[in-house]
Amino acid sequence: MHAADLADATVYLNGRFVPLAEACVPVLDRGFLFGDGVYEVIPVYAGRPLRLDEHLVRLARSLDATAIPDPHSVAGWAALLDEVIERNGSGDMALYLQVTRGVAAKRDHAIAPGLQPTVFAMPMPLAPRPAEVASHGIAAVTLPDTRWDLCHIKAITLLPNVLLKHEAAARGAAEALLVRDGQVLEGTASNVFAVLDGALLTPPLAPAMLPGVTRALVLELAAANGIACREGPLPQARLGDCSELWISSSTREVSPVTTLDGKPVGDGRPGPLWRRVDALYQAFKDALRRGA
């Protein structure tokens, strides 16, 4: 799916497949009024979703944590998303899936009983990683974490993330690494990995962090290929000691951070361990495309 194709995309909304331009929700939807909903983003390669089961498990956890009824079984979600993929060409794309609490009779903070969740799914272009990311890496900055304390819920209330990402962009950076109580947690839309003391390290999961599906895949690939890797605290004070820094997400894959707060990370180039893990990740994607 190419960026130009988005205007012609077919989306799913509450039981119907319609052109994107015709998809509308009432203004009293609680997702619109309160950000009362959750979402997932699932990469798709050659029509095959990457780690669909893991994404659906995380969706179910987010729905449970927000007391929004899950409108579908796992099989139901899979069938729905398969049809979105098929109706949009079955190529490479990202699926955006959003579930809100639904439409209430009036704007009220209190949750009325019996609301029917609003379910929306659409394809998005999944652009290939820019060549300069692999050759030069990206710039990042560290910023204080101003988000709420329940970031393990993949909620649609993302204004703090948006503002932090905007501040990073204003500083000439592609991402911000968020710091709370002196510890690096994650990015605005990514998880963080560091090569420190010769080993791969990622901050441990906590309510203040999103359990990234790509993060889990990187840990799995590392373990399966004899790469020393552990979950543990990443103090901000030790960022200058890291020989490599990476971010990971479903749409950005694993990207090397080569400049942090205006200073080079390591020698200022994508490092050898990143190149090895990225090769493993690309091989995993290629196997998915082949249906292996």
PDB file of N, CA and C in Angstrom, residues 12-68:
ATOM      1  N   TYR A  12     -13.077  -0.337   8.058  1.00  0.00           N
ATOM      2  CA  TYR A  12     -14.154  -1.009   8.781  1.00  0.00           C
ATOM      3  C   TYR A  12     -14.639  -0.095   9.892  1.00  0.00           C
ATOM      4  N   LEU A  13     -15.959   0.072   9.987  1.00  0.00           N
ATOM      5  CA  LEU A  13     -16.541   0.859  11.070  1.00  0.00           C
ATOM      6  C   LEU A  13     -17.866   0.247  11.480  1.00  0.00           C
ATOM      7  N   ASN A  14     -17.867  -0.312  12.674  1.00  0.00           N
ATOM      8  CA  ASN A  14     -19.102  -0.822  13.282  1.00  0.00           C
ATOM      9  C   ASN A  14     -19.906  -1.733  12.355  1.00  0.00           C
ATOM     10  N   GLY A  15     -19.219  -2.748  11.826  1.00  0.00           N
ATOM     11  CA  GLY A  15     -19.912  -3.768  11.050  1.00  0.00           C
ATOM     12  C   GLY A  15     -19.997  -3.518   9.560  1.00  0.00           C
ATOM     13  N   ARG A  16     -19.469  -2.383   9.096  1.00  0.00           N
ATOM     14  CA  ARG A  16     -19.558  -2.049   7.670  1.00  0.00           C
ATOM     15  C   ARG A  16     -18.175  -1.751   7.124  1.00  0.00           C
ATOM     16  N   PHE A  17     -17.947  -2.114   5.870  1.00  0.00           N
ATOM     17  CA  PHE A  17     -16.752  -1.726   5.140  1.00  0.00           C
ATOM     18  C   PHE A  17     -17.128  -0.589   4.206  1.00  0.00           C
ATOM     19  N   VAL A  18     -16.463   0.552   4.382  1.00  0.00           N
ATOM     20  CA  VAL A  18     -16.828   1.750   3.628  1.00  0.00           C
ATOM     21  C   VAL A  18     -15.556   2.470   3.180  1.00  0.00           C
ATOM     22  N   PRO A  19     -15.636   3.330   2.168  1.00  0.00           N
ATOM     23  CA  PRO A  19     -14.482   4.168   1.827  1.00  0.00           C
ATOM     24  C   PRO A  19     -14.111   5.066   3.001  1.00  0.00           C
ATOM     25  N   LEU A  20     -12.831   5.355   3.135  1.00  0.00           N
ATOM     26  CA  LEU A  20     -12.366   6.166   4.249  1.00  0.00           C
ATOM     27  C   LEU A  20     -13.129   7.484   4.353  1.00  0.00           C
ATOM     28  N   ALA A  21     -13.391   8.123   3.221  1.00  0.00           N
ATOM     29  CA  ALA A  21     -14.054   9.425   3.235  1.00  0.00           C
ATOM     30  C   ALA A  21     -15.477   9.349   3.776  1.00  0.00           C
ATOM     31  N   GLU A  22     -16.075   8.156   3.801  1.00  0.00           N
ATOM     32  CA  GLU A  22     -17.450   8.018   4.264  1.00  0.00           C
ATOM     33  C   GLU A  22     -17.537   7.536   5.708  1.00  0.00           C
ATOM     34  N   ALA A  23     -16.401   7.289   6.337  1.00  0.00           N
ATOM     35  CA  ALA A  23     -16.396   6.771   7.711  1.00  0.00           C
ATOM     36  C   ALA A  23     -16.544   7.928   8.694  1.00  0.00           C
ATOM     37  N   CYS A  24     -17.635   7.942   9.450  1.00  0.00           N
ATOM     38  CA  CYS A  24     -17.914   9.014  10.405  1.00  0.00           C
ATOM     39  C   CYS A  24     -18.452   8.416  11.698  1.00  0.00           C
ATOM     40  N   VAL A  25     -18.128   9.071  12.811  1.00  0.00           N
ATOM     41  CA  VAL A  25     -18.673   8.662  14.103  1.00  0.00           C
ATOM     42  C   VAL A  25     -19.413   9.844  14.709  1.00  0.00           C
ATOM     43  N   PRO A  26     -20.418   9.605  15.535  1.00  0.00           N
ATOM     44  CA  PRO A  26     -21.160  10.706  16.166  1.00  0.00           C
ATOM     45  C   PRO A  26     -20.271  11.529  17.094  1.00  0.00           C
ATOM     46  N   VAL A  27     -20.596  12.795  17.236  1.00  0.00           N
ATOM     47  CA  VAL A  27     -19.795  13.670  18.098  1.00  0.00           C
ATOM     48  C   VAL A  27     -19.915  13.284  19.568  1.00  0.00           C
ATOM     49  N   LEU A  28     -20.929  12.522  19.941  1.00  0.00           N
ATOM     50  CA  LEU A  28     -21.067  12.085  21.326  1.00  0.00           C
ATOM     51  C   LEU A  28     -20.322  10.777  21.603  1.00  0.00           C
ATOM     52  N   ASP A  29     -19.545  10.310  20.630  1.00  0.00           N
ATOM     53  CA  ASP A  29     -18.693   9.147  20.904  1.00  0.00           C
ATOM     54  C   ASP A  29     -17.684   9.530  21.989  1.00  0.00           C
ATOM     55  N   ARG A  30     -17.535   8.669  22.975  1.00  0.00           N
ATOM     56  CA  ARG A  30     -16.668   8.986  24.114  1.00  0.00           C
ATOM     57  C   ARG A  30     -15.189   9.013  23.717  1.00  0.00           C
ATOM     58  N   GLY A  31     -14.847   8.375  22.612  1.00  0.00           N
ATOM     59  CA  GLY A  31     -13.487   8.515  22.124  1.00  0.00           C
ATOM     60  C   GLY A  31     -13.214   9.945  21.687  1.00  0.00           C
ATOM     61  N   PHE A  32     -14.179  10.580  21.042  1.00  0.00           N
ATOM     62  CA  PHE A  32     -14.040  11.970  20.601  1.00  0.00           C
ATOM     63  C   PHE A  32     -14.068  12.934  21.775  1.00  0.00           C
ATOM     64  N   LEU A  33     -14.963  12.717  22.728  1.00  0.00           N
ATOM     65  CA  LEU A  33     -15.144  13.656  23.831  1.00  0.00           C
ATOM     66  C   LEU A  33     -14.107  13.505  24.930  1.00  0.00           C
ATOM     67  N   PHE A  34     -13.705  12.264  25.234  1.00  0.00           N
ATOM     68  CA  PHE A  34     -12.849  12.009  26.392  1.00  0.00           C
ATOM     69  C   PHE A  34     -11.544  11.276  26.070  1.00  0.00           C
ATOM     70  N   GLY A  35     -11.341  10.883  24.805  1.00  0.00           N
ATOM     71  CA  GLY A  35     -10.211  10.002  24.526  1.00  0.00           C
ATOM     72  C   GLY A  35     -10.401   8.658  25.203  1.00  0.00           C
ATOM     73  N   ASP A  36     -11.649   8.240  25.343  1.00  0.00           N
ATOM     74  CA  ASP A  36     -12.012   7.042  26.105  1.00  0.00           C
ATOM     75  C   ASP A  36     -11.976   5.837  25.170  1.00  0.00           C
ATOM     76  N   GLY A  37     -10.777   5.327  24.918  1.00  0.00           N
ATOM     77  CA  GLY A  37     -10.647   4.197  24.021  1.00  0.00           C
ATOM     78  C   GLY A  37      -9.216   3.710  23.969  1.00  0.00           C
ATOM     79  N   VAL A  38      -9.006   2.621  23.240  1.00  0.00           N
ATOM     80  CA  VAL A  38      -7.687   2.011  23.107  1.00  0.00           C
ATOM     81  C   VAL A  38      -7.435   1.718  21.631  1.00  0.00           C
ATOM     82  N   TYR A  39      -6.176   1.375  21.310  1.00  0.00           N
ATOM     83  CA  TYR A  39      -5.847   1.149  19.904  1.00  0.00           C
ATOM     84  C   TYR A  39      -4.691   0.167  19.786  1.00  0.00           C
ATOM     85  N   GLU A  40      -4.467  -0.289  18.571  1.00  0.00           N
ATOM     86  CA  GLU A  40      -3.321  -1.111  18.203  1.00  0.00           C
ATOM     87  C   GLU A  40      -2.860  -0.701  16.810  1.00  0.00           C
ATOM     88  N   VAL A  41      -1.575  -0.892  16.535  1.00  0.00           N
ATOM     89  CA  VAL A  41      -1.011  -0.720  15.199  1.00  0.00           C
ATOM     90  C   VAL A  41      -0.248  -1.990  14.859  1.00  0.00           C
ATOM     91  N   ILE A  42      -0.636  -2.637  13.774  1.00  0.00           N
ATOM     92  CA  ILE A  42      -0.092  -3.947  13.418  1.00  0.00           C
ATOM     93  C   ILE A  42       0.542  -3.876  12.039  1.00  0.00           C
ATOM     94  N   PRO A  43       1.843  -4.124  11.917  1.00  0.00           N
ATOM     95  CA  PRO A  43       2.459  -4.139  10.589  1.00  0.00           C
ATOM     96  C   PRO A  43       2.053  -5.388   9.819  1.00  0.00           C
ATOM     97  N   VAL A  44       1.938  -5.237   8.512  1.00  0.00           N
ATOM     98  CA  VAL A  44       1.525  -6.336   7.629  1.00  0.00           C
ATOM     99  C   VAL A  44       2.506  -6.395   6.471  1.00  0.00           C
ATOM    100  N   TYR A  45       3.018  -7.591   6.190  1.00  0.00           N
ATOM    101  CA  TYR A  45       3.967  -7.782   5.098  1.00  0.00           C
ATOM    102  C   TYR A  45       3.417  -8.843   4.150  1.00  0.00           C
ATOM    103  N   ALA A  46       3.257  -8.458   2.871  1.00  0.00           N
ATOM    104  CA  ALA A  46       2.691  -9.350   1.854  1.00  0.00           C
ATOM    105  C   ALA A  46       1.367  -9.942   2.323  1.00  0.00           C
ATOM    106  N   GLY A  47       0.562  -9.114   2.984  1.00  0.00           N
ATOM    107  CA  GLY A  47      -0.756  -9.537   3.437  1.00  0.00           C
ATOM    108  C   GLY A  47      -0.758 -10.329   4.721  1.00  0.00           C
ATOM    109  N   ARG A  48       0.399 -10.513   5.354  1.00  0.00           N
ATOM    110  CA  ARG A  48       0.476 -11.317   6.577  1.00  0.00           C
ATOM    111  C   ARG A  48       0.824 -10.426   7.763  1.00  0.00           C
ATOM    112  N   PRO A  49      -0.053 -10.348   8.769  1.00  0.00           N
ATOM    113  CA  PRO A  49       0.235  -9.518   9.939  1.00  0.00           C
ATOM    114  C   PRO A  49       1.405 -10.079  10.735  1.00  0.00           C
ATOM    115  N   LEU A  50       2.247  -9.182  11.219  1.00  0.00           N
ATOM    116  CA  LEU A  50       3.373  -9.578  12.052  1.00  0.00           C
ATOM    117  C   LEU A  50       2.914  -9.660  13.511  1.00  0.00           C
ATOM    118  N   ARG A  51       3.053 -10.851  14.089  1.00  0.00           N
ATOM    119  CA  ARG A  51       2.735 -11.072  15.497  1.00  0.00           C
ATOM    120  C   ARG A  51       1.293 -10.672  15.837  1.00  0.00           C
ATOM    121  N   LEU A  52       0.354 -11.125  15.021  1.00  0.00           N
ATOM    122  CA  LEU A  52      -1.047 -10.766  15.240  1.00  0.00           C
ATOM    123  C   LEU A  52      -1.531 -11.211  16.618  1.00  0.00           C
ATOM    124  N   ASP A  53      -1.215 -12.438  17.017  1.00  0.00           N
ATOM    125  CA  ASP A  53      -1.694 -12.928  18.310  1.00  0.00           C
ATOM    126  C   ASP A  53      -1.213 -12.042  19.448  1.00  0.00           C
ATOM    127  N   GLU A  54       0.057 -11.622  19.386  1.00  0.00           N
ATOM    128  CA  GLU A  54       0.601 -10.783  20.449  1.00  0.00           C
ATOM    129  C   GLU A  54      -0.081  -9.416  20.480  1.00  0.00           C
ATOM    130  N   HIS A  55      -0.381  -8.864  19.322  1.00  0.00           N
ATOM    131  CA  HIS A  55      -1.090  -7.588  19.281  1.00  0.00           C
ATOM    132  C   HIS A  55      -2.502  -7.730  19.840  1.00  0.00           C
ATOM    133  N   LEU A  56      -3.165  -8.826  19.523  1.00  0.00           N
ATOM    134  CA  LEU A  56      -4.526  -9.015  20.018  1.00  0.00           C
ATOM    135  C   LEU A  56      -4.545  -9.290  21.518  1.00  0.00           C
ATOM    136  N   VAL A  57      -3.520  -9.953  22.030  1.00  0.00           N
ATOM    137  CA  VAL A  57      -3.410 -10.135  23.488  1.00  0.00           C
ATOM    138  C   VAL A  57      -3.260  -8.781  24.163  1.00  0.00           C
ATOM    139  N   ARG A  58      -2.408  -7.922  23.608  1.00  0.00           N
ATOM    140  CA  ARG A  58      -2.238  -6.596  24.201  1.00  0.00           C
ATOM    141  C   ARG A  58      -3.516  -5.774  24.097  1.00  0.00           C
ATOM    142  N   LEU A  59      -4.234  -5.889  22.972  1.00  0.00           N
ATOM    143  CA  LEU A  59      -5.512  -5.200  22.845  1.00  0.00           C
ATOM    144  C   LEU A  59      -6.476  -5.658  23.930  1.00  0.00           C
ATOM    145  N   ALA A  60      -6.550  -6.970  24.146  1.00  0.00           N
ATOM    146  CA  ALA A  60      -7.456  -7.500  25.167  1.00  0.00           C
ATOM    147  C   ALA A  60      -7.080  -6.980  26.553  1.00  0.00           C
ATOM    148  N   ARG A  61      -5.780  -6.878  26.830  1.00  0.00           N
ATOM    149  CA  ARG A  61      -5.345  -6.340  28.124  1.00  0.00           C
ATOM    150  C   ARG A  61      -5.753  -4.879  28.276  1.00  0.00           C
ATOM    151  N   SER A  62      -5.590  -4.095  27.208  1.00  0.00           N
ATOM    152  CA  SER A  62      -5.982  -2.685  27.269  1.00  0.00           C
ATOM    153  C   SER A  62      -7.485  -2.542  27.475  1.00  0.00           C
ATOM    154  N   LEU A  63      -8.267  -3.350  26.772  1.00  0.00           N
ATOM    155  CA  LEU A  63      -9.716  -3.299  26.943  1.00  0.00           C
ATOM    156  C   LEU A  63     -10.109  -3.691  28.358  1.00  0.00           C
ATOM    157  N   ASP A  64      -9.503  -4.727  28.881  1.00  0.00           N
ATOM    158  CA  ASP A  64      -9.814  -5.165  30.242  1.00  0.00           C
ATOM    159  C   ASP A  64      -9.449  -4.090  31.257  1.00  0.00           C
ATOM    160  N   ALA A  65      -8.288  -3.445  31.064  1.00  0.00           N
ATOM    161  CA  ALA A  65      -7.829  -2.431  32.015  1.00  0.00           C
ATOM    162  C   ALA A  65      -8.710  -1.192  32.008  1.00  0.00           C
ATOM    163  N   THR A  66      -9.398  -0.941  30.901  1.00  0.00           N
ATOM    164  CA  THR A  66     -10.279   0.226  30.808  1.00  0.00           C
ATOM    165  C   THR A  66     -11.753  -0.150  30.946  1.00  0.00           C
ATOM    166  N   ALA A  67     -12.038  -1.418  31.202  1.00  0.00           N
ATOM    167  CA  ALA A  67     -13.416  -1.903  31.388  1.00  0.00           C
ATOM    168  C   ALA A  67     -14.284  -1.639  30.161  1.00  0.00           C
ATOM    169  N   ILE A  68     -13.667  -1.715  28.983  1.00  0.00           N
ATOM    170  CA  ILE A  68     -14.420  -1.661  27.735  1.00  0.00           C
ATOM    171  C   ILE A  68     -14.660  -3.093  27.273  1.00  0.00           C
TER     172      ILE A  68
END
